[in-house]
Short mmCIF file of C-alpha atoms and ligand atoms in Angstrom, two decimals:
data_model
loop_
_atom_site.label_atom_id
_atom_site.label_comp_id
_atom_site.label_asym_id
_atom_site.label_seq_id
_atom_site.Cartn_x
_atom_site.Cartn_y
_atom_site.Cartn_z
CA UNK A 90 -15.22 -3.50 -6.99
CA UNK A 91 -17.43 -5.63 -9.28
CA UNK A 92 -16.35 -8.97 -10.54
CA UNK A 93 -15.50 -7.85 -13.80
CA UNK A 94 -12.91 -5.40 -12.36
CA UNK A 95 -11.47 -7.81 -9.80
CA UNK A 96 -10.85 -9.95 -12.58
CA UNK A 97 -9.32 -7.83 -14.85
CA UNK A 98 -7.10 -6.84 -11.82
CA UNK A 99 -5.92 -10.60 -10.89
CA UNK A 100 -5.25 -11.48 -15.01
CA UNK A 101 -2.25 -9.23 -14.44
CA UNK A 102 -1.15 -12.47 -12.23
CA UNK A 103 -1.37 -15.01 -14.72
CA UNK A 104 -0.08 -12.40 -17.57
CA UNK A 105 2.45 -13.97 -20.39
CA UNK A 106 5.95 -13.13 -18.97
CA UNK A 107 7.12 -11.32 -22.45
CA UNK A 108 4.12 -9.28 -21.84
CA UNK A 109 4.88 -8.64 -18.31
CA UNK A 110 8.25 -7.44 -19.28
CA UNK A 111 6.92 -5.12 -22.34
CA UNK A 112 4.59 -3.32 -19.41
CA UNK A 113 7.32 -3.35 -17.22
CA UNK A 114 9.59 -1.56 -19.73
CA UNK A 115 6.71 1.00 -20.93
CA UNK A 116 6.40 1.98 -17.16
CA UNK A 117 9.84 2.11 -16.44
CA UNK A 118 10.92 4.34 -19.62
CA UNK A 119 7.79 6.70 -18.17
CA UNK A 120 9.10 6.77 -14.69
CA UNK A 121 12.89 7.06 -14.96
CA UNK A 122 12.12 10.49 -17.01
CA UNK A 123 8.82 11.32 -14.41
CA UNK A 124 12.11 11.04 -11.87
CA UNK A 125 14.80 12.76 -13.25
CA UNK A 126 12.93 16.18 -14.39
CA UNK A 127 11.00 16.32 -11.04
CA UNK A 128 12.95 15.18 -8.24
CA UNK A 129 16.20 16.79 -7.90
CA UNK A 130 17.45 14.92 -5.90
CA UNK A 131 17.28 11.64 -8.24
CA UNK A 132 18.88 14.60 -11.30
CA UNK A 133 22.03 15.41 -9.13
CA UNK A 134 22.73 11.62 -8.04
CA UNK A 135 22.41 10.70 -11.60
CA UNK A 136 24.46 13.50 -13.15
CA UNK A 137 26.78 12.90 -10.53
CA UNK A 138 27.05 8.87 -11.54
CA UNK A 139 26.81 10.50 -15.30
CA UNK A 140 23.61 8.59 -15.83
CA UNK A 141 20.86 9.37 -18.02
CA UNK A 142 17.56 7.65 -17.72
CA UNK A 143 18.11 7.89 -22.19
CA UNK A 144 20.98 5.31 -21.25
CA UNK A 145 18.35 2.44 -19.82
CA UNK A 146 16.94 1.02 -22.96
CA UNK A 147 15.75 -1.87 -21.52
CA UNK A 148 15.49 -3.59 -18.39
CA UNK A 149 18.54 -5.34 -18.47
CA UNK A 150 19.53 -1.53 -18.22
CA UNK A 151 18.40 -0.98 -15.25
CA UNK A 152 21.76 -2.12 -13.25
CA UNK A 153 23.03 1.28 -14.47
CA UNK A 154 21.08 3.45 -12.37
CA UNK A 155 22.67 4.07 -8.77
CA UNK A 156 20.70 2.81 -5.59
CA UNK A 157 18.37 4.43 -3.73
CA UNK A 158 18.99 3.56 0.70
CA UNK A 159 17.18 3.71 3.66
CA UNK A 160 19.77 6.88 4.63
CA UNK A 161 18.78 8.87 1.73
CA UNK A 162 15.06 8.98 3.01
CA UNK A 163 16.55 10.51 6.56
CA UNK A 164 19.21 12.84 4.36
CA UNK A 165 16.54 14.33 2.24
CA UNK A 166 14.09 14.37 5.10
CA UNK A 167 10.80 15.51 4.66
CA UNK A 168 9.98 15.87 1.64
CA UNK A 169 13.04 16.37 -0.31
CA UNK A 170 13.09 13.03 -2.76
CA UNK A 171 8.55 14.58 -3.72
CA UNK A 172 8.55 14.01 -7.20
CA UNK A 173 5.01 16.11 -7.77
CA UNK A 174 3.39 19.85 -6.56
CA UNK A 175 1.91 19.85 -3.07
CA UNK A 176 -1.53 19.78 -4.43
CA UNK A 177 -1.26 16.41 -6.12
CA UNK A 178 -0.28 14.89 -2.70
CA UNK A 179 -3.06 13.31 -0.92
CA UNK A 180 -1.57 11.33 1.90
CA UNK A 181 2.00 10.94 3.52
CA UNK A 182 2.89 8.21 5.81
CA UNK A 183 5.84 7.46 7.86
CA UNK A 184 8.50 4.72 9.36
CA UNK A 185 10.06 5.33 12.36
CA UNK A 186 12.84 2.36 11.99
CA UNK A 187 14.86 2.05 15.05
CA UNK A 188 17.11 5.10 15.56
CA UNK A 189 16.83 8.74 14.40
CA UNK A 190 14.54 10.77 12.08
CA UNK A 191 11.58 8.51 10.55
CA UNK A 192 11.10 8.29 6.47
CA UNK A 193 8.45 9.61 4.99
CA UNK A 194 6.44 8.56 2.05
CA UNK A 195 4.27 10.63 -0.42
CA UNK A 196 1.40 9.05 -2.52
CA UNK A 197 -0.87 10.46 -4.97
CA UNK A 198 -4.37 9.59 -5.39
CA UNK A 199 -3.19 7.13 -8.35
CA UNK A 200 -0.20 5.87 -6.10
CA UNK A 201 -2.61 4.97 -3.20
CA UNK A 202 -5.16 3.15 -6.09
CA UNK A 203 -1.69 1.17 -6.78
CA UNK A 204 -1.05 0.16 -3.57
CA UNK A 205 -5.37 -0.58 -2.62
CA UNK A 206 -5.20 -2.65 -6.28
CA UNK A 207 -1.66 -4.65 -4.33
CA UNK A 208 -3.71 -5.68 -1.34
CA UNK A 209 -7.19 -7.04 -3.34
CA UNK A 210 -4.73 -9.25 -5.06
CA UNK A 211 -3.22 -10.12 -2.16
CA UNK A 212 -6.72 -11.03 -0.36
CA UNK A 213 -7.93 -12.31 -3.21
CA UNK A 214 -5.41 -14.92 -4.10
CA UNK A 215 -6.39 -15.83 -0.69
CA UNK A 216 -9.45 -16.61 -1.35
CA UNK A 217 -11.23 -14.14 0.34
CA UNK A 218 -14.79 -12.72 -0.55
CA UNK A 219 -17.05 -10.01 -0.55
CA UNK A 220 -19.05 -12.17 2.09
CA UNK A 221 -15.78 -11.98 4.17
CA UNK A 222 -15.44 -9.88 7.17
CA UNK A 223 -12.35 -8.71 7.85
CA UNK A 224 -10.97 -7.94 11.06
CA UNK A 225 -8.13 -5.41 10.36
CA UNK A 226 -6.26 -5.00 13.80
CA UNK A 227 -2.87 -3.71 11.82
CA UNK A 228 -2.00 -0.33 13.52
CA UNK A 229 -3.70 3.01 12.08
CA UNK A 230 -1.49 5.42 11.50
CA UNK A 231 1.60 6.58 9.77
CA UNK A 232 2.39 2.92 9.92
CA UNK A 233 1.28 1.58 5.98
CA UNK A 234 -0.60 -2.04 8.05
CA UNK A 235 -3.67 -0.11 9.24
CA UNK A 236 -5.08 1.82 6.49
CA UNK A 237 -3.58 -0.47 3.64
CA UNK A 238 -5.51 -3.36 4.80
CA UNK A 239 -8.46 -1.41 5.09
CA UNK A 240 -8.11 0.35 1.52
CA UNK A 241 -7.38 -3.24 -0.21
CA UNK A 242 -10.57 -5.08 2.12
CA UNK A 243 -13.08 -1.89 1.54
CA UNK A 244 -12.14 -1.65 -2.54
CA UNK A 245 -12.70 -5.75 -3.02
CA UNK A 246 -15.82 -5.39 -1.23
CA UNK A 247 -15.19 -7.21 2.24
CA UNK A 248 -16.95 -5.56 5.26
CA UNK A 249 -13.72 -3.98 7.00
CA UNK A 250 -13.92 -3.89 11.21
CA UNK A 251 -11.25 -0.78 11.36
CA UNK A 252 -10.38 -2.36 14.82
CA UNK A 253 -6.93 -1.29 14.67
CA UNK A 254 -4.28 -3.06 16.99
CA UNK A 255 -4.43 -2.95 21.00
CA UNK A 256 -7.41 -3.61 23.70
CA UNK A 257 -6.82 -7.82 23.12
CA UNK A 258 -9.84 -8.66 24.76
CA UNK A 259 -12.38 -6.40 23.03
CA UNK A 260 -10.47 -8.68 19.23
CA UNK A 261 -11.02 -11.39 20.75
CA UNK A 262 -15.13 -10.35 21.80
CA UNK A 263 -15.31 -8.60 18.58
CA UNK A 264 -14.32 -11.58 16.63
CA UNK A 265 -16.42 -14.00 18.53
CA UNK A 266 -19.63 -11.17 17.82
CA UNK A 267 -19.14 -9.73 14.44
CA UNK A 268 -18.05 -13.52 13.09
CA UNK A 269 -14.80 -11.96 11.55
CA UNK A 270 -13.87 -14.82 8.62
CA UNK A 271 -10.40 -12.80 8.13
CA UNK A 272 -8.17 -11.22 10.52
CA UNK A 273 -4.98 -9.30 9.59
CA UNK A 274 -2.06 -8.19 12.00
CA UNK A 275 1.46 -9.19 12.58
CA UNK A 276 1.85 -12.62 13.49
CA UNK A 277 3.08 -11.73 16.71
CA UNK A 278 0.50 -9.88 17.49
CA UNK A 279 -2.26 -12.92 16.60
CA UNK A 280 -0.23 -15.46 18.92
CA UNK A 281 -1.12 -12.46 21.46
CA UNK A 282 -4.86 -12.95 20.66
CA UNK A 283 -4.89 -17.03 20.92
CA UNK A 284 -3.65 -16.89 24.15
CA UNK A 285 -6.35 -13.81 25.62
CA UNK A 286 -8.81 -15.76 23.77
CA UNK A 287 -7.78 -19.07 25.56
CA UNK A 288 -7.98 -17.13 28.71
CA UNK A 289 -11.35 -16.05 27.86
CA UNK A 290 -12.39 -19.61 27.20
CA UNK A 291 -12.79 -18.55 23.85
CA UNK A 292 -11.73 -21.78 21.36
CA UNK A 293 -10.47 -19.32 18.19
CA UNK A 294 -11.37 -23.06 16.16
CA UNK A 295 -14.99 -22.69 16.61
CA UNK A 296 -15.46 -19.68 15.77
CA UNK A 297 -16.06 -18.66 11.65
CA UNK A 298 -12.22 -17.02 11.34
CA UNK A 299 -10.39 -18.87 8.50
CA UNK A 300 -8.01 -17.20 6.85
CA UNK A 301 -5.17 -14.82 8.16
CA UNK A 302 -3.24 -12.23 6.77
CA UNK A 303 -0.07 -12.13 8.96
CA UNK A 304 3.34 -9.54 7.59
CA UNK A 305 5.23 -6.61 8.76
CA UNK A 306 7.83 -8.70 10.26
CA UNK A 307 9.66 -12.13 9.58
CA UNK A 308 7.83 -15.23 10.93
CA UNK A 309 8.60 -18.85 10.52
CA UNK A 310 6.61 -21.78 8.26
CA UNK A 311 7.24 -23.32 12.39
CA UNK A 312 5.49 -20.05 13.39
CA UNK A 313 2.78 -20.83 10.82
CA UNK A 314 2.04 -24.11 12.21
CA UNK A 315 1.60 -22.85 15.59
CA UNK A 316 -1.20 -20.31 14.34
CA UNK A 317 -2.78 -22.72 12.26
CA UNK A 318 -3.25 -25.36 14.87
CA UNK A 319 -3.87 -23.65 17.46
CA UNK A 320 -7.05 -21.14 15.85
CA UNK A 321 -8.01 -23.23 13.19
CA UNK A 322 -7.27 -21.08 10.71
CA UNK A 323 -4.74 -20.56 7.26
CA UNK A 324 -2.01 -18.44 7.96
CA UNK A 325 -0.76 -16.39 4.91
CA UNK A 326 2.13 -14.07 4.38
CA UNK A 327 1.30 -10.89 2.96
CA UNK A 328 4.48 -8.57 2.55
CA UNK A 329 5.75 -5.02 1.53
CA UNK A 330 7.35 -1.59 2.96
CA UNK A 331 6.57 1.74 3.43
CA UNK A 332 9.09 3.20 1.06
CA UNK A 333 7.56 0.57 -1.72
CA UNK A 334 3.53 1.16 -0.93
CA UNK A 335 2.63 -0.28 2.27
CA UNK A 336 1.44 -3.94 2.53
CA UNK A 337 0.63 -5.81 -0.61
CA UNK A 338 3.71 -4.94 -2.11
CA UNK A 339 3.52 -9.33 -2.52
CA UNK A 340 1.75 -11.98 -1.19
CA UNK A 341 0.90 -15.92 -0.69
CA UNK A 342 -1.45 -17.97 -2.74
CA UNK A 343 -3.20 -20.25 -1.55
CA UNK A 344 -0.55 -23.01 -1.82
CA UNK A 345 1.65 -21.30 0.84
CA UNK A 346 5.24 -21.73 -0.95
CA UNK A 347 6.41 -18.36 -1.56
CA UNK A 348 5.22 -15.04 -1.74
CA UNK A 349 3.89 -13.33 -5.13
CA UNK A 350 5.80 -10.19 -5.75
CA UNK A 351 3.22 -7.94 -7.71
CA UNK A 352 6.21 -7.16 -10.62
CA UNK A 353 4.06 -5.37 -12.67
CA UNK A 354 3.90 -2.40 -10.15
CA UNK A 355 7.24 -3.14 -8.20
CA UNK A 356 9.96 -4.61 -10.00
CA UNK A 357 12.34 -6.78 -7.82
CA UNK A 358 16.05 -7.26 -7.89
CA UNK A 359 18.31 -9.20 -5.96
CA UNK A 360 22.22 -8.41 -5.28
CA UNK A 361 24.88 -9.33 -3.51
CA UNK A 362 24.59 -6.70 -0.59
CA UNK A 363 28.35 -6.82 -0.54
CA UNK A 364 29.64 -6.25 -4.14
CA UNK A 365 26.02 -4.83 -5.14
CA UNK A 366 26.15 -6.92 -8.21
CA UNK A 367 22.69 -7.73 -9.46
CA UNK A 368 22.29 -11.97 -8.68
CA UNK A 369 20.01 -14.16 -10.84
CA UNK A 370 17.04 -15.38 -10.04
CA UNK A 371 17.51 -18.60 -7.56
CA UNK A 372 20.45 -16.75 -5.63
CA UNK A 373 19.69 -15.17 -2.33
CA UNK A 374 20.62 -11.83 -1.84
CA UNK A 375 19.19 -8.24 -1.03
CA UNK A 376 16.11 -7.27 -2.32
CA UNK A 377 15.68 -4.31 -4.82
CA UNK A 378 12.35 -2.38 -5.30
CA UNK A 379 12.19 -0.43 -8.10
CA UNK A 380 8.55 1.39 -8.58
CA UNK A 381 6.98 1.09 -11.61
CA UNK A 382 4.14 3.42 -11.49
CA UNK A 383 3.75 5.72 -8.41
CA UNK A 384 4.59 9.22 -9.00
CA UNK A 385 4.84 10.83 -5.57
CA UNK A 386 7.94 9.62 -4.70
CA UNK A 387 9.43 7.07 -7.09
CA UNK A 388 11.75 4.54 -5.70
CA UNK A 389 14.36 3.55 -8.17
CA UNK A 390 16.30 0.98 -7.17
CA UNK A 391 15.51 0.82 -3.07
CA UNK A 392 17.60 -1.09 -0.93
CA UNK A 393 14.85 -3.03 0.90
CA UNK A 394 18.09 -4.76 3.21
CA UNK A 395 15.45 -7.72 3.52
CA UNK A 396 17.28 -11.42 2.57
CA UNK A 397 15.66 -13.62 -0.16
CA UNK A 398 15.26 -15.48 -3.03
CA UNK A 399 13.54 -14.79 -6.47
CA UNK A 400 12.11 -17.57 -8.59
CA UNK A 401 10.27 -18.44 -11.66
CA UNK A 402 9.49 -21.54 -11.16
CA UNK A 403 5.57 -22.34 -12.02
CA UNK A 404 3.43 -21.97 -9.04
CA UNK A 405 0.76 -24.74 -8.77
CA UNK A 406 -1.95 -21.77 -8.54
CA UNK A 407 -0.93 -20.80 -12.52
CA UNK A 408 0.45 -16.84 -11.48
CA UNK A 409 3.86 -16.20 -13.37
CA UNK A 410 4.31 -13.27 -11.72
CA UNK A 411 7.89 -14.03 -9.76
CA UNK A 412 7.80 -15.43 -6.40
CA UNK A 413 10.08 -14.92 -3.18
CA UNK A 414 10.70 -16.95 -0.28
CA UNK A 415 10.52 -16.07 2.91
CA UNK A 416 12.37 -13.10 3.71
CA UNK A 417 15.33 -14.40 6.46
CA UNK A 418 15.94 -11.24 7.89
CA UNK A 419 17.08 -8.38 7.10
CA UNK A 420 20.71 -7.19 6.74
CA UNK A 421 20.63 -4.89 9.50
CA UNK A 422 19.31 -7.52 11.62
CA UNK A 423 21.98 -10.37 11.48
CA UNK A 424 24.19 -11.12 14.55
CA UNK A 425 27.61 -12.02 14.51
CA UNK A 426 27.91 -13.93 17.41
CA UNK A 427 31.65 -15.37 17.76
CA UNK A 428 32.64 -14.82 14.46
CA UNK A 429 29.26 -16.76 13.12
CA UNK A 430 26.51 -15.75 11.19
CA UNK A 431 22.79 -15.87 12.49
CA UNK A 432 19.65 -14.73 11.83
CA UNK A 433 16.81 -14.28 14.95
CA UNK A 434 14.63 -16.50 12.24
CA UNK A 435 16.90 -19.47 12.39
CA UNK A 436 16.83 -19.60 16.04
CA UNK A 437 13.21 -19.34 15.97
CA UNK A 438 12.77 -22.37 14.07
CA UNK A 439 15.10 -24.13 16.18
CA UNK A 440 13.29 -23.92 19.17
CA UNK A 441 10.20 -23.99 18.02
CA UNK A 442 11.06 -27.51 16.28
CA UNK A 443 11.22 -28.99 20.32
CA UNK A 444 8.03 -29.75 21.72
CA UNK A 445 6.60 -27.56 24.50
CA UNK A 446 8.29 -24.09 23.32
CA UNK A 447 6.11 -21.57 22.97
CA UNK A 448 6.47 -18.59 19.96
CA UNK A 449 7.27 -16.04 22.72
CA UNK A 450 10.75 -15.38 23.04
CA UNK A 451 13.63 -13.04 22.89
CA UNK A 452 17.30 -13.23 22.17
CA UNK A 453 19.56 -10.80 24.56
CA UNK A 454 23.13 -10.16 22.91
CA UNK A 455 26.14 -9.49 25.55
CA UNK A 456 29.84 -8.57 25.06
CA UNK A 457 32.00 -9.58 27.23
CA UNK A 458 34.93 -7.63 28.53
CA UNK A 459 37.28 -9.49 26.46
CA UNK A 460 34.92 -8.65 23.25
CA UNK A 461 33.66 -11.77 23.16
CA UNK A 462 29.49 -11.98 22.14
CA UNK A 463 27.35 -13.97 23.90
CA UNK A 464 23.95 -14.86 23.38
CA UNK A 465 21.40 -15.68 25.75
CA UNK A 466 17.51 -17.12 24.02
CA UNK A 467 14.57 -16.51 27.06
CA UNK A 468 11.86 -18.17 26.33
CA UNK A 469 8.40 -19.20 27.57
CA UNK A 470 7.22 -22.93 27.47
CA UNK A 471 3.56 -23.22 27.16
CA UNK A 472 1.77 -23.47 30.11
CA UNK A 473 0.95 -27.29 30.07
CA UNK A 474 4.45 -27.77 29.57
CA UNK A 475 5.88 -25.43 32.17
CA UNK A 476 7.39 -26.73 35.52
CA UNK A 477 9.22 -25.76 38.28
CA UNK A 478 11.17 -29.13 38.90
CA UNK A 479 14.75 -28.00 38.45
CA UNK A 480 15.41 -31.68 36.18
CA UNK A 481 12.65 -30.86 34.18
CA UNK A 482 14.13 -27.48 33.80
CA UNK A 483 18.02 -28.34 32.74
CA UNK A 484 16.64 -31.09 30.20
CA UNK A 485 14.55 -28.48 28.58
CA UNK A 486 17.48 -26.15 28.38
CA UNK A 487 19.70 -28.57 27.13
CA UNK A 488 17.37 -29.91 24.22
CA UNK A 489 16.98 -26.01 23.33
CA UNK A 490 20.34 -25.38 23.37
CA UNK A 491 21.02 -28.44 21.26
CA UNK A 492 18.66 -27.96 18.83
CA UNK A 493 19.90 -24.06 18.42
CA UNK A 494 23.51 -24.93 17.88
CA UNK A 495 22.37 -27.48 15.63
CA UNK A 496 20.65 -25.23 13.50
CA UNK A 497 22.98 -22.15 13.52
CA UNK A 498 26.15 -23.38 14.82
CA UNK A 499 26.23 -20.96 18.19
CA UNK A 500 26.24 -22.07 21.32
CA UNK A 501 23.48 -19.80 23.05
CA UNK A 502 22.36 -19.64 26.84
CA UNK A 503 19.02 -20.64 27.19
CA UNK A 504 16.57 -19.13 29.98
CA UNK A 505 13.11 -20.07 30.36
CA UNK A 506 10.94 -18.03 31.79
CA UNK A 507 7.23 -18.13 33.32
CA UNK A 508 4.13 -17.98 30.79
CA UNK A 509 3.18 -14.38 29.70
CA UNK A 510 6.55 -12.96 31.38
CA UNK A 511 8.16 -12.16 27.89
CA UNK A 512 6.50 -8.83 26.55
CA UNK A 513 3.83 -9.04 24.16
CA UNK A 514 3.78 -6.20 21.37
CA UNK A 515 0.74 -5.16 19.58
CA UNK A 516 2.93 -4.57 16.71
CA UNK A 517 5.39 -5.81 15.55
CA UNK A 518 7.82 -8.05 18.18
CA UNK A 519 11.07 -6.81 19.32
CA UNK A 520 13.01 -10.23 19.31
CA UNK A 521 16.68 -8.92 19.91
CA UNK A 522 17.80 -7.08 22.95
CA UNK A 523 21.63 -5.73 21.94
CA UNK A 524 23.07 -4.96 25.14
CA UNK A 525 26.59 -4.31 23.49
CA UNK A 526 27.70 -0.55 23.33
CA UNK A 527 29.13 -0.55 19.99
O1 DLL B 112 5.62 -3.45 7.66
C1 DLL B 112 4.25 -2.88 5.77
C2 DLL B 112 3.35 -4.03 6.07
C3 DLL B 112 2.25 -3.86 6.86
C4 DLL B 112 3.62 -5.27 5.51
C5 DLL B 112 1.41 -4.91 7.10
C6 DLL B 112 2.78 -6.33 5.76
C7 DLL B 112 1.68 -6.15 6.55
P1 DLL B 112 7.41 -1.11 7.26
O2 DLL B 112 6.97 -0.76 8.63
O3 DLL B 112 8.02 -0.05 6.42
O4 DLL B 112 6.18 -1.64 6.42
O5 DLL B 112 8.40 -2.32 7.40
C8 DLL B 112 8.89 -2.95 6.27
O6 DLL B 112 9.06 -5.05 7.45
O7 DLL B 112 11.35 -4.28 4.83
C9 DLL B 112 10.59 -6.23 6.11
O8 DLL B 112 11.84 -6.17 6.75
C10 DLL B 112 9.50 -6.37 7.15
N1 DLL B 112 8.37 -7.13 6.61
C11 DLL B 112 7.22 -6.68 6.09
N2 DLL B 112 6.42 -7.71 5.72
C12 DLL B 112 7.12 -8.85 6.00
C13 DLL B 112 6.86 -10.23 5.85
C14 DLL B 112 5.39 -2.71 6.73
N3 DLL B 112 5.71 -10.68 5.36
C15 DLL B 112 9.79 -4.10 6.66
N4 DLL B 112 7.84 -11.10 6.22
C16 DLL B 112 10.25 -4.90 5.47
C17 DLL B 112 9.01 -10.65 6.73
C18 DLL B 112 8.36 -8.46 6.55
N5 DLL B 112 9.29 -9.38 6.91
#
């Protein structure tokens, strides 16, 4: 990509927001029809909601339409929501989600240029280069992390390393040799790296790695700190879904306080997950994809079940494209834990806010035979920190514990454990262990 194209790609960042929404609208009015006379599937739920994509006439119109979930991926599984012929297909990818069938995703040649064009904004708001090298240890796969990364790096002109995720000592050589300047995988997976690199006598801070490009699962600003002290680097979200693109769906700028949505290919809503009433910017809610301009497999109105906030709210960096804050989990991932609320985030940041914690840990949920939930957080200390003096022990697990019912209200049991006992995942982490049969 020459600097003439980049260019014209990132001015659709800093784009008037009455433009934005006249390109938004052009796209959508193309789409909604593109949908309707090719995929079935979007025809019958329509009829059957006695919906025409002639009655959006605007954007505020687009509350009309029905949703699209998660369950109608696995319902019309394979390819039953393919909006084009065979022919025009040139990839599919695939997420397996927890349970059952996985969902799979069809893009176009045009549809994958979408998606690559997502993920040079996203590195290039970063500030990375075509002098960059970019370590890409996201899975390669069906999973979107792998080959989006590497599509987006390769089309801005960074030199990719396809490393893929896995064999922790040959990153952490590789990175030291090649003199990656970026490195992208989940967050999880990089505190994985700063430790096998500390074991390797490796100090991440010397080497030429700056800039990270950590998503595919939530992570904390405490998270971020960690990372950033500890390889010397700047941590930056970079977000999306299969169902939407893949990563680069949004990102960070360089001022770290929210994430750029990309609205001009993937139009975000937020409701109330409850009465599925759109909310106004500033109110948290569910997040709503609709796709703009992919023709595959348009996603109108997706149920992302991710928690956020949208805003509009200048960004210091001068994009107007809408931002979102962290995502706090995801519906399907909140606990109810006595009758309270939490999220595996907020007790994340709660023990990572006492000194000596390490980023490792998991949260094991119980029932009781009465039916009451119990929660037990294991966790690792780092190694300095780690003792085996029972006092030392009970005043650790008391400050924990404090600190989590502080923060989320629950009282939780809290277990620490020896360094490198809590599993690492090359992936993305499984935090919560749900030992209840429901
Ligand atoms: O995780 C795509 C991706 C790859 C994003 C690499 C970023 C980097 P899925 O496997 O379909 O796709 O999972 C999508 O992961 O709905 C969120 O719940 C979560 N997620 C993705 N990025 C973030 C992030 C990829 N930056 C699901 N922060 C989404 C929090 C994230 N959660």
């Amino acid at each position: 990509m020459n600097s003439d194209q980049l260019q014209s790609l990132s001015n659709a960042d800093y784009i008037n927001r009455e433009r934005l929404r006249e390109i938004q609208w052009q796209k959508l009015e193309v789409i909604l029809k593109h949908a309707y006379n090719n995929a079935p599937w979007y025809k019958e739920q329509w009829d059957k909601a006695k919906v025409k994509p002639s009655d959006v006439k605007s954007m505020d119109d687009l509350h009309k339409l029905p949703f699209v979930a998660k369950q109608d991926l696995r319902d019309t599984y394979p390819f039953g929501l393919f909006a084009v012929p065979k022919e025009k297909i040139v990839r599919l990818h695939a997420s397996s989600g927890t349970t059952g069938k996985p969902i799979v995703v069809a893009h176009t040649r045009e549809d994958l240029e979408v998606w690559t064009h997502g993920v040079v904004r996203a590195l290039a708001g970063y500030g990375v280069t075509q002098s960059d090298i970019l370590q890409n240890a996201y899975g390669y796969g069906l999973f979107t992390g792998g080959l989006g990364l590497h599509d987006g790096g390769q089309a801005l002109g960074v030199t990719v390393v396809p490393i893929s995720g896995g064999n922790t000592e040959r990153q952490v050589m590789l990175m030291r040799d090649f003199g990656a300047t970026v490195v992208s995988c989940t967050p999880s997976y990089f505190l994985h790296i700063i430790d096998q690199a500390e074991r390797m006598n490796v100090d991440l801070r010397k080497l030429p790695v700056r800039i990270g490009a950590f998503g595919a699962e939530p992570w904390s600003d405490e998270m971020r700190t960690v990372i950033e002290e500890r390889a010397g680097i700047k941590a930056f979200d970079i977000y999306g879904l299969t169902e939407i693109s893949g990563p680069g769906v949004g990102a960070e700028c360089i001022h770290q306080n929210g994430t750029h949505l990309f609205e001009d290919h993937f139009y975000p809503e937020i409701i109330d997950p409850e009465t599925l009433q759109p909310l106004p910017d500033g109110q948290e809610g569910e997040l709503v994809f609709t796709t703009l301009d992919r023709f595959a497999m348009p996603m109108i109105r997706y149920r992302t079940r991710d928690i956020t906030t949208l805003y509009t709210e200048p960004c210091p960096c001068g994009r107007t494209i809408r931002r979102m804050k962290r995502i706090k989990a995801r519906t399907d991932d909140m606990l109810i834990i006595r009758g309270v609320n939490v999220f595996p985030g907020q007790i994340e940041a709660a023990l990572l806010s006492v000194q000596g914690t390490s980023p490792h840990y998991q949260l094991i949920v119980t029932r009781e035979f009465g039916g009451l939930d119990n929660i037990e957080v294991r966790l690792e200390l780092l190694p300095e920190y780690f003792s085996d003096k029972i006092g030392d022990i009970e005043t650790y697990q008391r400050q924990i514990g404090h600190e989590v019912a502080r923060i989320t209200g629950i009282h939780a049991k809290v277990t620490l454990v020896a360094p490198g006992t809590i599993p690492r995942s090359e992936g993305k982490a499984k935090r919560v262990i749900d030992q209840r049969k429901i």
